[in-house]
Short mmCIF file of C-alpha atoms in Angstrom, two decimals:
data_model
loop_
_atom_site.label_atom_id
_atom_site.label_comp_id
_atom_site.label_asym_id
_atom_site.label_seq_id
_atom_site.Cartn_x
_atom_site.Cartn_y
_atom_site.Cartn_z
CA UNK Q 1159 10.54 3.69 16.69
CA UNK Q 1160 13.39 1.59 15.76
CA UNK Q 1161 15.38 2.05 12.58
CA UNK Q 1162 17.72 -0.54 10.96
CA UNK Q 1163 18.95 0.68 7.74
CA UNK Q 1164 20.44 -1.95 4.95
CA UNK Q 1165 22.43 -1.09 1.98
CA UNK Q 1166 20.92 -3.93 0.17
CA UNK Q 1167 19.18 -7.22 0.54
CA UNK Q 1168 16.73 -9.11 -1.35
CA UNK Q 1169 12.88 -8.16 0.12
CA UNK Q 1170 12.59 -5.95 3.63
CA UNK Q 1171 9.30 -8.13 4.09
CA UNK Q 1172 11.28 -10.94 4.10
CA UNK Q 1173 14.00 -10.02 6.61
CA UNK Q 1174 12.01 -8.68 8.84
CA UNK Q 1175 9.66 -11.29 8.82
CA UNK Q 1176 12.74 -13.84 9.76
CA UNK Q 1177 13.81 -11.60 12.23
CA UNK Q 1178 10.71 -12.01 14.04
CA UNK Q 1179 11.77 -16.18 13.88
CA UNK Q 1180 15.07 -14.87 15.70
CA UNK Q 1181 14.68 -12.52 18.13
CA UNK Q 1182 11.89 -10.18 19.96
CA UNK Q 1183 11.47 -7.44 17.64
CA UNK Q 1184 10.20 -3.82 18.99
CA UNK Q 1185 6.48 -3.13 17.89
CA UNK Q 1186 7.02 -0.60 15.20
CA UNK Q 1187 10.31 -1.55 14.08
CA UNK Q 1188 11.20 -0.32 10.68
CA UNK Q 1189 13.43 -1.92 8.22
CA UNK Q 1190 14.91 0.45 5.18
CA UNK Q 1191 16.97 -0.99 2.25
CA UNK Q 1192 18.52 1.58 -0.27
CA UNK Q 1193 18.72 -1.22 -2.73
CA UNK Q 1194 15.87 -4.41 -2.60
CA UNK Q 1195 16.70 -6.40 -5.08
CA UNK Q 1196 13.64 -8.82 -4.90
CA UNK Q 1197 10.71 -6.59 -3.81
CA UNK Q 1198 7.25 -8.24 -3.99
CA UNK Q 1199 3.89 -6.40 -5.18
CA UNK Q 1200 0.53 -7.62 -5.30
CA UNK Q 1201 -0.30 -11.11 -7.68
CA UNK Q 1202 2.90 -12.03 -7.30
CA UNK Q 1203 4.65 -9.12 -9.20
CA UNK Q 1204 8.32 -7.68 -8.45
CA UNK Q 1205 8.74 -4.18 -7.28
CA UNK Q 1206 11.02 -2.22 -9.79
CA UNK Q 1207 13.17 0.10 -7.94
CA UNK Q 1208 16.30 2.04 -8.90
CA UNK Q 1209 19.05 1.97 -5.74
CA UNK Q 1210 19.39 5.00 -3.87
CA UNK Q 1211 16.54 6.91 -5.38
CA UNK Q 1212 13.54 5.59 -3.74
CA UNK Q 1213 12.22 4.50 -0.39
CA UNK Q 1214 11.65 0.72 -0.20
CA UNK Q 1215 11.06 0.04 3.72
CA UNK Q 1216 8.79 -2.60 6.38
CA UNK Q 1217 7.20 -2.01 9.48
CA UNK Q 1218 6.64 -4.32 11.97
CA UNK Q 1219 3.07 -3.94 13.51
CA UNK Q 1220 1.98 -5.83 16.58
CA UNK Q 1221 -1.51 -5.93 18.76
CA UNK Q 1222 -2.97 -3.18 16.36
CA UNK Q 1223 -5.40 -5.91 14.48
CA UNK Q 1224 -7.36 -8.09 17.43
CA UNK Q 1225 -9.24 -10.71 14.69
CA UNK Q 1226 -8.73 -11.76 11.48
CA UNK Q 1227 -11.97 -9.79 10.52
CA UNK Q 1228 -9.76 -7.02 11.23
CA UNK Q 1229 -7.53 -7.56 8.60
CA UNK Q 1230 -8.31 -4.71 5.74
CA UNK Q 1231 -8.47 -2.09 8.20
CA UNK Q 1232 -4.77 -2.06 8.32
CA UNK Q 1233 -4.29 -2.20 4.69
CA UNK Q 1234 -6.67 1.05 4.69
CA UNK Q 1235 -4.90 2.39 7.89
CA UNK Q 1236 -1.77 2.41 5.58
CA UNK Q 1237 -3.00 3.94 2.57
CA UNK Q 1238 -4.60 6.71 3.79
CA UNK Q 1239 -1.72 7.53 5.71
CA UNK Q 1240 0.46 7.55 2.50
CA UNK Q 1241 -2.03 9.50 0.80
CA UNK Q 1242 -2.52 12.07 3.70
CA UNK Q 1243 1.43 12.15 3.84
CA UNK Q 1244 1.64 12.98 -0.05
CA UNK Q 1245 -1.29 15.04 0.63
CA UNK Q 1246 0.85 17.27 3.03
CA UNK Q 1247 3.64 17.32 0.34
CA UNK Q 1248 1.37 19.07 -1.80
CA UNK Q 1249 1.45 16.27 -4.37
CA UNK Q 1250 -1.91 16.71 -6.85
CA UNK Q 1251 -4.50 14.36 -7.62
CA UNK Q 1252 -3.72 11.72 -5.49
CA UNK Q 1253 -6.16 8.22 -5.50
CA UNK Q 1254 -6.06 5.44 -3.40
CA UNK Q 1255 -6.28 2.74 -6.08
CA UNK Q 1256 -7.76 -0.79 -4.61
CA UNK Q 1257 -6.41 -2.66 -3.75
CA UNK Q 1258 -2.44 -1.21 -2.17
CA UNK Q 1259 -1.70 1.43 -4.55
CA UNK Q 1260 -1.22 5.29 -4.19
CA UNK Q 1261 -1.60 6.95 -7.55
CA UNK Q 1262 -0.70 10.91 -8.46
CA UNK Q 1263 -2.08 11.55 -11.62
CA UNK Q 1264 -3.09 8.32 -12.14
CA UNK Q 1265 0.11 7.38 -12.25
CA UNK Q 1266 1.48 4.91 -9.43
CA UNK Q 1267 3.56 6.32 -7.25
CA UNK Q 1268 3.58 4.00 -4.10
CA UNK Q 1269 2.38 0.11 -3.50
CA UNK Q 1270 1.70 -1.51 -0.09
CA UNK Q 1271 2.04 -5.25 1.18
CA UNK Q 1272 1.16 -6.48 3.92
CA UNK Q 1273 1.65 -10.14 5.24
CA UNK Q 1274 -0.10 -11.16 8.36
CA UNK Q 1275 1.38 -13.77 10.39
CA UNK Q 1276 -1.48 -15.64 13.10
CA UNK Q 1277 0.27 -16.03 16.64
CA UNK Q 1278 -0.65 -19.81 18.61
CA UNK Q 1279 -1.51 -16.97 21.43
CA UNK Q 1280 -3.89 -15.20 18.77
CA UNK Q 1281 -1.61 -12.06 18.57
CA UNK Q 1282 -1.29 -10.87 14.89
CA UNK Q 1283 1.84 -9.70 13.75
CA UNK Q 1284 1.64 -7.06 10.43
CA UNK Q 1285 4.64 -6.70 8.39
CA UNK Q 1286 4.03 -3.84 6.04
CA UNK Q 1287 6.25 -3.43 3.15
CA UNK Q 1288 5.63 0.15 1.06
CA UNK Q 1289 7.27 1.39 -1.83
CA UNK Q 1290 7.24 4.90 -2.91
CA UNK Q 1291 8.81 5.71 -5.75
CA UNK Q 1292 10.78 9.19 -4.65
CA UNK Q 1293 13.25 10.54 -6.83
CA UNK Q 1294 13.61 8.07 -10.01
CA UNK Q 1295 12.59 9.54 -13.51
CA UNK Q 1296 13.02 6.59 -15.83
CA UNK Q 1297 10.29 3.57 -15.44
CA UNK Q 1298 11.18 1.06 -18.66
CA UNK Q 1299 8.26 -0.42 -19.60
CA UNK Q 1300 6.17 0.51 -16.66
CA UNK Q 1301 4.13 3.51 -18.36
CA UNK Q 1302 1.69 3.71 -15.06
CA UNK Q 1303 4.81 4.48 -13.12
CA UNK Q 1304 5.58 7.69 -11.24
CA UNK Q 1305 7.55 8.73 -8.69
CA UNK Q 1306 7.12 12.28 -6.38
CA UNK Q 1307 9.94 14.11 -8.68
CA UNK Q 1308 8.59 13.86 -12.03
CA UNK Q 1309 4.99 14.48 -10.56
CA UNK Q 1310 6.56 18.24 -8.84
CA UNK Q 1311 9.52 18.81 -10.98
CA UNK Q 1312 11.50 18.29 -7.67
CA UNK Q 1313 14.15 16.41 -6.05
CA UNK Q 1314 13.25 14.92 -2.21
CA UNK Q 1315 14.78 14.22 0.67
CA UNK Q 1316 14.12 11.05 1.25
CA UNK Q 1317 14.18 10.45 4.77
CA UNK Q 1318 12.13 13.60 5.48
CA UNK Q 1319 9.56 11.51 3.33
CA UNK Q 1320 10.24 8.52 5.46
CA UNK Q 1321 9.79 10.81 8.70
CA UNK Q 1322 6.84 12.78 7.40
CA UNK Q 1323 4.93 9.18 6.79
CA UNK Q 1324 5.99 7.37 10.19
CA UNK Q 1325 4.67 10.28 12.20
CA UNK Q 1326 1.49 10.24 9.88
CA UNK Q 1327 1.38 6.35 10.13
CA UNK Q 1328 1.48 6.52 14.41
CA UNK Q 1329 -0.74 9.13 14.83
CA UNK Q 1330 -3.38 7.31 12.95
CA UNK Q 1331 -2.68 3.79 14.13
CA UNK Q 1332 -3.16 5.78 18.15
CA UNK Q 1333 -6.73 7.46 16.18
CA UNK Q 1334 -7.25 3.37 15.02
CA UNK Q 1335 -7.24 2.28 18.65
CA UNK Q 1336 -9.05 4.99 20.33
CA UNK Q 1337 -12.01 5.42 17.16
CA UNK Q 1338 -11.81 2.55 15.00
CA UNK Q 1339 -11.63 2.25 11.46
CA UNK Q 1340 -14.60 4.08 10.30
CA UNK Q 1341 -13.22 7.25 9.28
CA UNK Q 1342 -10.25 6.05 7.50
CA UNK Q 1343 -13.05 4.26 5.45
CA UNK Q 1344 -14.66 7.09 4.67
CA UNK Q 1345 -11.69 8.79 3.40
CA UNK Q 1346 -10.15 5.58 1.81
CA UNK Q 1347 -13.62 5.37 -0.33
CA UNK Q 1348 -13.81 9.44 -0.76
CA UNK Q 1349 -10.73 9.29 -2.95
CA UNK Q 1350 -10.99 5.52 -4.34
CA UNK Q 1351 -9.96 5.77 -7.60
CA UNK Q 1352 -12.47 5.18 -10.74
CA UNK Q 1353 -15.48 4.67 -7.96
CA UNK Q 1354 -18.50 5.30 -9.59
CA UNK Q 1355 -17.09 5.51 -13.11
CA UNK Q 1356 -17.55 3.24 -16.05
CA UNK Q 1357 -14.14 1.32 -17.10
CA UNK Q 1358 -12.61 -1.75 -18.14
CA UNK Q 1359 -11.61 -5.04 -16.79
CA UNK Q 1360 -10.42 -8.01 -17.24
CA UNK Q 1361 -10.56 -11.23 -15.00
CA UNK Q 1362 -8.79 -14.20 -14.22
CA UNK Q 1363 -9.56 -16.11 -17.32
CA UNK Q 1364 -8.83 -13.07 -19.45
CA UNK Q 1365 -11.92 -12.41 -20.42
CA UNK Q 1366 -12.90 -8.31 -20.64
CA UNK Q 1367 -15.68 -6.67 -19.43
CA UNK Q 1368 -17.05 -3.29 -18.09
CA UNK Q 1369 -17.93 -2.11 -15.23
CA UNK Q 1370 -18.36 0.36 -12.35
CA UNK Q 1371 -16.53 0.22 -8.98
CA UNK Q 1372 -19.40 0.50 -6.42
CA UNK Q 1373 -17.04 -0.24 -2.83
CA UNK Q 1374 -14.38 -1.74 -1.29
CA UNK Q 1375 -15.95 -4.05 1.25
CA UNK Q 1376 -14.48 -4.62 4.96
CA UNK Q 1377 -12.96 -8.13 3.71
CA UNK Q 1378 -11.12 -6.47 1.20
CA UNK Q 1379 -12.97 -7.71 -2.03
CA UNK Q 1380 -13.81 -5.39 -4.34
CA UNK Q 1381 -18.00 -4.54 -5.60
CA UNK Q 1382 -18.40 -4.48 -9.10
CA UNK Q 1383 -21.63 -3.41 -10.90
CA UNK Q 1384 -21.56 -5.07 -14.36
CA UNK Q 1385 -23.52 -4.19 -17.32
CA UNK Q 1386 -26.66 -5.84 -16.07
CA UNK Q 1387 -26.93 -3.88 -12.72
CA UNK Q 1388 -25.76 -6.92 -10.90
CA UNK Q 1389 -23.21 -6.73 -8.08
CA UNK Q 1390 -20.02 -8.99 -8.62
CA UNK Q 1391 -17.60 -9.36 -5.59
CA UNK Q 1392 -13.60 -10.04 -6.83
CA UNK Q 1393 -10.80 -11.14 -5.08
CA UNK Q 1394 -7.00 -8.91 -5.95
CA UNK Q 1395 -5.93 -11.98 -7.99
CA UNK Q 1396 -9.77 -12.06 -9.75
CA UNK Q 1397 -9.92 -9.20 -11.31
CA UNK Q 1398 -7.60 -6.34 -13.30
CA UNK Q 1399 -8.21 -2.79 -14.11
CA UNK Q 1400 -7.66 -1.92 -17.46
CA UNK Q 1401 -6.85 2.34 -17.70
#
């Protein structure tokens, strides 16, 4: 597994994902910035990280998804192996929150995005950019923010993090390959955060309603049952949880 280690630059998504435009890039290449200072989230939102004290990185993924059907798997691929990595930190009450988000106390702690680029030869190229937010105390104006120091009281290494995850991360992308994606699934919807619980939403048009999370289907959207027992399917940019 390759390295390549930036003091800064704007998004690790985005230089990795030109670097493929450049050059032939090794199949699990990493890239690790100690200070991004244009991360992307989800709908569009920036990823607030203090330099030095986190662990913004990419990974380069190649001929692990063979269809576009494939897709989610990844994205579930990834956060179980973040939560099974935090898991063997002994970090408490960890959720995988739908749709890229690692919460410890219901707090986040780590975001994933993925970008998926389709190959004229029908390869599929991942590029997974993860946060995790390691050793930063102070979140202004972000009060569902949490990072693995206030959550245990200590400071981290942060490349032993990095380490501990990668190893995690291969040795379930090798269980992927060889099994498939049903048990990271089950374990993805075993600790789904809010499943089966009443709460609050709001969608696109702002409008609030309740709810209860019923499943993450293998496309990604997200099954709600609403008030009248129907099933509602929502896209990441349809739907917000309000908590």
């Amino acid at each position: 597994m390759h390295i390549i280690k930036l003091s800064a630059i704007d998004s690790t998504n985005s230089y990795l994902k030109e670097l493929i435009t450049k050059q032939t890039v090794e199949n699990f290449t990493v890239v690790l910035a100690e200070n991004q200072t244009n991360g992307r989230g989800q709908r569009g939102a920036n990823w607030e990280a203090e330099s030095g004290k986190n662990l913004t990185f990419s990974i380069l993924t190649k001929d692990i998804l063979l269809s576009f059907e494939e897709v989610f798997n990844l994205n579930v691929v990834v956060a179980v192996s973040l939560f099974q990595t935090f898991s063997n930190l002994k970090i408490p009450n960890l959720t995988t929150k739908w749709a890229n988000d690692i919460l410890a106390d219901k707090k986040k702690i780590c975001g994933i995005l993925i970008e998926n680029q389709f190959k004229s030869n029908s390869e599929i190229f991942s590029v997974i950019g993860i946060g995790i937010n390691v050793n930063q105390e102070n979140f202004i104006n972000l009060p569902q923010a949490s990072s693995l120091k206030i959550i245990s009281g200590q400071e981290w290494n942060k490349d032993e993090v990095l380490l501990t995850f990668l190893n995690q991360f291969q040795n379930n992308i090798n269980l992927y390959k060889n099994e498939g994606a049903k048990y990271f699934w089950e374990v993805y919807h075993e600790n789904l955060f809010k499943k089966n619980m009443p709460m609050a939403f709001e969608n696109a048009q702002n409008d609030k309603f309740m709810g209860i999370i019923k499943q993450v289907l293998p496309n990604g959207l997200l099954q709600i049952q609403l008030e009248d027992d129907s099933l509602q399917l929502f896209d990441i940019k349809e739907v917000k949880m309000l908590y």
